[in-house]
CSV table of C-alpha atoms in Angstrom, one decimal:
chain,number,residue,atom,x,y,z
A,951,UNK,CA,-3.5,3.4,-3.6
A,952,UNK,CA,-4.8,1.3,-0.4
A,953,UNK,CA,-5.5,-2.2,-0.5
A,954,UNK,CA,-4.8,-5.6,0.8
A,955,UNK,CA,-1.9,-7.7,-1.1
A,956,UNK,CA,-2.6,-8.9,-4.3
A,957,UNK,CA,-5.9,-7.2,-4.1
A,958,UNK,CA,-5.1,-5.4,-7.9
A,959,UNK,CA,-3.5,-2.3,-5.8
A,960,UNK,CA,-0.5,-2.0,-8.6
A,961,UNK,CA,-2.6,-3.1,-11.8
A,962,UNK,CA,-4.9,0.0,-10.9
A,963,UNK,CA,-2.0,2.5,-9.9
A,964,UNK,CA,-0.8,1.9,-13.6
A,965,UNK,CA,-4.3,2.4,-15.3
A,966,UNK,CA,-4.5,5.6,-12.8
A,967,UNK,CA,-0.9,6.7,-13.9
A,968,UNK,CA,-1.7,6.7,-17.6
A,969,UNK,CA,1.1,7.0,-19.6
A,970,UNK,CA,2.2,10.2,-18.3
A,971,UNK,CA,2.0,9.2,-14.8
A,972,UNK,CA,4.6,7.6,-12.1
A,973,UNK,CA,3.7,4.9,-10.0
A,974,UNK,CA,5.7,4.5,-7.0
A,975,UNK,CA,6.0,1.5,-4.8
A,976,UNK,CA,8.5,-0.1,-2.0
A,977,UNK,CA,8.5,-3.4,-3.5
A,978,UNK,CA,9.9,-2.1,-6.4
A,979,UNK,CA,13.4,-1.7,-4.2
A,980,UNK,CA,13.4,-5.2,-3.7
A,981,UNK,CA,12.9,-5.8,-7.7
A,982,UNK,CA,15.6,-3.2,-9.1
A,983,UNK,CA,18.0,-2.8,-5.6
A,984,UNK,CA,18.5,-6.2,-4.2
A,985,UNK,CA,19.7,-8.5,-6.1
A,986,UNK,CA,21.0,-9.2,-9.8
A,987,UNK,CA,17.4,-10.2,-11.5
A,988,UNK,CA,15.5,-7.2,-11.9
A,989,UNK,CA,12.4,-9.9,-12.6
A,990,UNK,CA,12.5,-11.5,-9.2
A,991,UNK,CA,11.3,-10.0,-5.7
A,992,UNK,CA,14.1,-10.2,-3.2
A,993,UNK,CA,12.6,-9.2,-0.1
A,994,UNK,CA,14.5,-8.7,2.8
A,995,UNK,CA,13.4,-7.4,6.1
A,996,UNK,CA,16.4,-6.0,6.9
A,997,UNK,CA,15.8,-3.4,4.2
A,998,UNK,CA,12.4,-2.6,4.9
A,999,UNK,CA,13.3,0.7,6.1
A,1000,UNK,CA,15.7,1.8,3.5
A,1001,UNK,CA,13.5,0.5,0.9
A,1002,UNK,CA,10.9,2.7,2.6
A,1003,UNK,CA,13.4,5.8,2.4
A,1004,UNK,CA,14.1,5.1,-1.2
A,1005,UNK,CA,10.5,5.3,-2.2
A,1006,UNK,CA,10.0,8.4,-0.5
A,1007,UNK,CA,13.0,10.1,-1.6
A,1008,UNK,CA,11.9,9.1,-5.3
A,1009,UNK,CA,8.6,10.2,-4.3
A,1010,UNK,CA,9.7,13.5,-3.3
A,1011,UNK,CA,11.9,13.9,-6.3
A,1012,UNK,CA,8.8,13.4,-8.4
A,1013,UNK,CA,6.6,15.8,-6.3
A,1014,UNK,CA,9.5,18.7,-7.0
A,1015,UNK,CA,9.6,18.0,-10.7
A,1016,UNK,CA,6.0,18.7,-10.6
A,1017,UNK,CA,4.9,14.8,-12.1
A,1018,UNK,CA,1.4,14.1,-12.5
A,1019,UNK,CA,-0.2,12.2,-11.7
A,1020,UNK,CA,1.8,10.6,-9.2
A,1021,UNK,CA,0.0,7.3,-7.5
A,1022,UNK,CA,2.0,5.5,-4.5
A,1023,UNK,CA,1.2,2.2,-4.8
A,1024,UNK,CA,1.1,1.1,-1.0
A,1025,UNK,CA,-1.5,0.3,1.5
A,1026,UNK,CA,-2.1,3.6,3.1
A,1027,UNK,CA,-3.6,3.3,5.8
A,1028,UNK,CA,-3.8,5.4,9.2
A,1029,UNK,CA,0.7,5.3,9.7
A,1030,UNK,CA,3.0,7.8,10.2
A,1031,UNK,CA,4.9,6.7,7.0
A,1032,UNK,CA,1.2,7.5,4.5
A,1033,UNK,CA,1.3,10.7,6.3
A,1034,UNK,CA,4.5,12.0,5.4
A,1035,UNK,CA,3.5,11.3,1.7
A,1036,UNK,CA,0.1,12.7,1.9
A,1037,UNK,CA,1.7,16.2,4.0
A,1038,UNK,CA,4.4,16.2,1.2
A,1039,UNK,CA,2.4,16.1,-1.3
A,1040,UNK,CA,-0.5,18.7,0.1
A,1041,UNK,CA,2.1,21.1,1.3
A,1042,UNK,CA,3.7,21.5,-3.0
A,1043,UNK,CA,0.1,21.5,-4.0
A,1044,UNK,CA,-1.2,18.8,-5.0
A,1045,UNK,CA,-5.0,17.5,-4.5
A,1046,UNK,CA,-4.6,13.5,-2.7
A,1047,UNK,CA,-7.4,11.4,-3.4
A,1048,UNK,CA,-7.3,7.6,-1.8
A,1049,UNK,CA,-8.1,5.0,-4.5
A,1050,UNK,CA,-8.5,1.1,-4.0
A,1051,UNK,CA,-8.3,-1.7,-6.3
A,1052,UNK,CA,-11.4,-2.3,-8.8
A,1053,UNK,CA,-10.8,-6.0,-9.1
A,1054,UNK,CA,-13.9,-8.0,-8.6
A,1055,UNK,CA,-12.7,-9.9,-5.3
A,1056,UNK,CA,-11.3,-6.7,-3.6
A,1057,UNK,CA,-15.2,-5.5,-3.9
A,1058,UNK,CA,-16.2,-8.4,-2.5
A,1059,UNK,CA,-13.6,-8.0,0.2
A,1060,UNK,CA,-14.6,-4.9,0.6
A,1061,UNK,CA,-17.7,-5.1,1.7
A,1062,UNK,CA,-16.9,-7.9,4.2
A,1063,UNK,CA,-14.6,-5.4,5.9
A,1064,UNK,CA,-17.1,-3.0,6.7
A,1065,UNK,CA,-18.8,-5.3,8.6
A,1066,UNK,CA,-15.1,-7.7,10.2
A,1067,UNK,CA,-16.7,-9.4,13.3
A,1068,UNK,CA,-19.9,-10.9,11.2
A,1069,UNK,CA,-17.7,-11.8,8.6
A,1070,UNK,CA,-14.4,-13.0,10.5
A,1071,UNK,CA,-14.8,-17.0,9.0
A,1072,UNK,CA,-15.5,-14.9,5.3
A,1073,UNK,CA,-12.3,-12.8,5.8
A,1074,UNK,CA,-9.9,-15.7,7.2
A,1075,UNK,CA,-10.9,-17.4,3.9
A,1076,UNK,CA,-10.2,-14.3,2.2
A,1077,UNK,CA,-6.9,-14.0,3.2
A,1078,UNK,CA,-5.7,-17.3,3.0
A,1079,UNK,CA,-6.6,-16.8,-0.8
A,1080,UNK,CA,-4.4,-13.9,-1.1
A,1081,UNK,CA,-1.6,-15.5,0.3
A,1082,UNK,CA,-1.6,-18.3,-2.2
A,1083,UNK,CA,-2.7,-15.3,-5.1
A,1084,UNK,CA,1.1,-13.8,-3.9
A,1085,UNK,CA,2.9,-16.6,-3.6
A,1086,UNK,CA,3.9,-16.3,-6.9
A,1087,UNK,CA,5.0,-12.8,-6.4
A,1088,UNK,CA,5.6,-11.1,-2.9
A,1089,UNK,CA,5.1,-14.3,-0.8
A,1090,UNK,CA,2.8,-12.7,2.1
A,1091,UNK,CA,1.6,-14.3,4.5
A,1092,UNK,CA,-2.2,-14.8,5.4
A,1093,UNK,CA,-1.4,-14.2,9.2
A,1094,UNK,CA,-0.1,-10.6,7.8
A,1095,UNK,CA,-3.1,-10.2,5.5
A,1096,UNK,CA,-5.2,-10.9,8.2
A,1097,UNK,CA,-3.5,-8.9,10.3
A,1098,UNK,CA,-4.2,-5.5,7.5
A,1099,UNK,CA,-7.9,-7.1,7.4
A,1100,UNK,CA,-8.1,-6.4,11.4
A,1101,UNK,CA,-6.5,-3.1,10.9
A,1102,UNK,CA,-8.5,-1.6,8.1
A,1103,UNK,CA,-10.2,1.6,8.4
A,1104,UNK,CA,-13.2,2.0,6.0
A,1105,UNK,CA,-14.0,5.1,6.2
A,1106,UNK,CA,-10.0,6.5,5.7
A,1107,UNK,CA,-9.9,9.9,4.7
A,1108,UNK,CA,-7.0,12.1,4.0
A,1109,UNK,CA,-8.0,14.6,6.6
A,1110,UNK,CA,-7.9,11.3,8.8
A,1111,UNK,CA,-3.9,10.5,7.5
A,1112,UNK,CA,-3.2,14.2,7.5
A,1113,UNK,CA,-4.0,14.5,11.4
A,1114,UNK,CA,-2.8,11.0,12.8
A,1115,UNK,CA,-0.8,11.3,16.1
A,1116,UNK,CA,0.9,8.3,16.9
A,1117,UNK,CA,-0.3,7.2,20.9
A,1118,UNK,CA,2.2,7.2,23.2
A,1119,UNK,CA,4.1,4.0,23.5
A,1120,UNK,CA,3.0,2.7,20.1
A,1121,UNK,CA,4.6,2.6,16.5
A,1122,UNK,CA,3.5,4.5,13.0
């Protein structure tokens, strides 16, 4: 899955999933390892990376046990981290497809991100809305949601994750 927050990433990775499917996301750390109310979203920075290594180990777990489908519920886009799942997940076999949200405002995000600088007023509007939609939930900012707005790649491909080199001097 690859999406903006509270874009309907996680309500389409469970329709995608079926019943016999997994669905894998970091957030779920902060639900089930942080904390002692499996209900509430305890995000802390700090973990950020282990939660990261948690999801992938789980991920890889899944992958050996031959699951299908499996859909990582993240927002994929061009990183070091998407590519170690897509790699994983190519080199035991399996066909990786990229699959967004189906909600009605992601579309309409959508197509304002293929066209950012005409639509930049459109898209700061955009994600001050998804920061109030998470509030209730994952609490993200709309500076960071504007940020993944900036950043998004349209026409993603998994050949494109598959053959990302980070530049010298920057981070995946």
């Amino acid at each position: 899955m690859r999406g903006l927050p509270s874009c309907g990433k996680s309500f389409t990775a469970r329709e995608l999933a079926g019943d016999r499917g997994l669905v894998l996301e970091t957030d779920e750390f902060f639900y089930t390892q942080v904390g002692d109310d499996p209900a509430r979203f305890d995000y802390r920075a700090d973990l950020l990376e282990t939660a990261r290594r948690w999801t992938l180990e789980r991920f890889k777990k899944a992958v050996n046990a031959g699951t299908t489908p499996i859909v990582v519920d993240r927002g994929n886009g061009l990183s070091l981290e998407s590519q170690r799942y897509a790699r994983y997940a190519v080199e035991h076999g399996y066909h990786v497809e990229l699959k967004e949200p189906r909600s009605p405002w992601w579309l309409e995000i959508r197509s304002l991100l293929d066209e950012q600088p005409r639509n930049e007023a459109l898209l700061d509007q955009w994600a001050e809305r998804l920061a109030q939609m998470s509030r209730s939930t994952h609490r993200v900012p709309a500076s960071t949601i504007k940020h993944r707005m900036v950043k998004w790649k349209c026409d993603l491909t998994i050949a494109d994750i598959l053959s990302y080199q980070v530049a010298r001097g920057s981070r995946g």
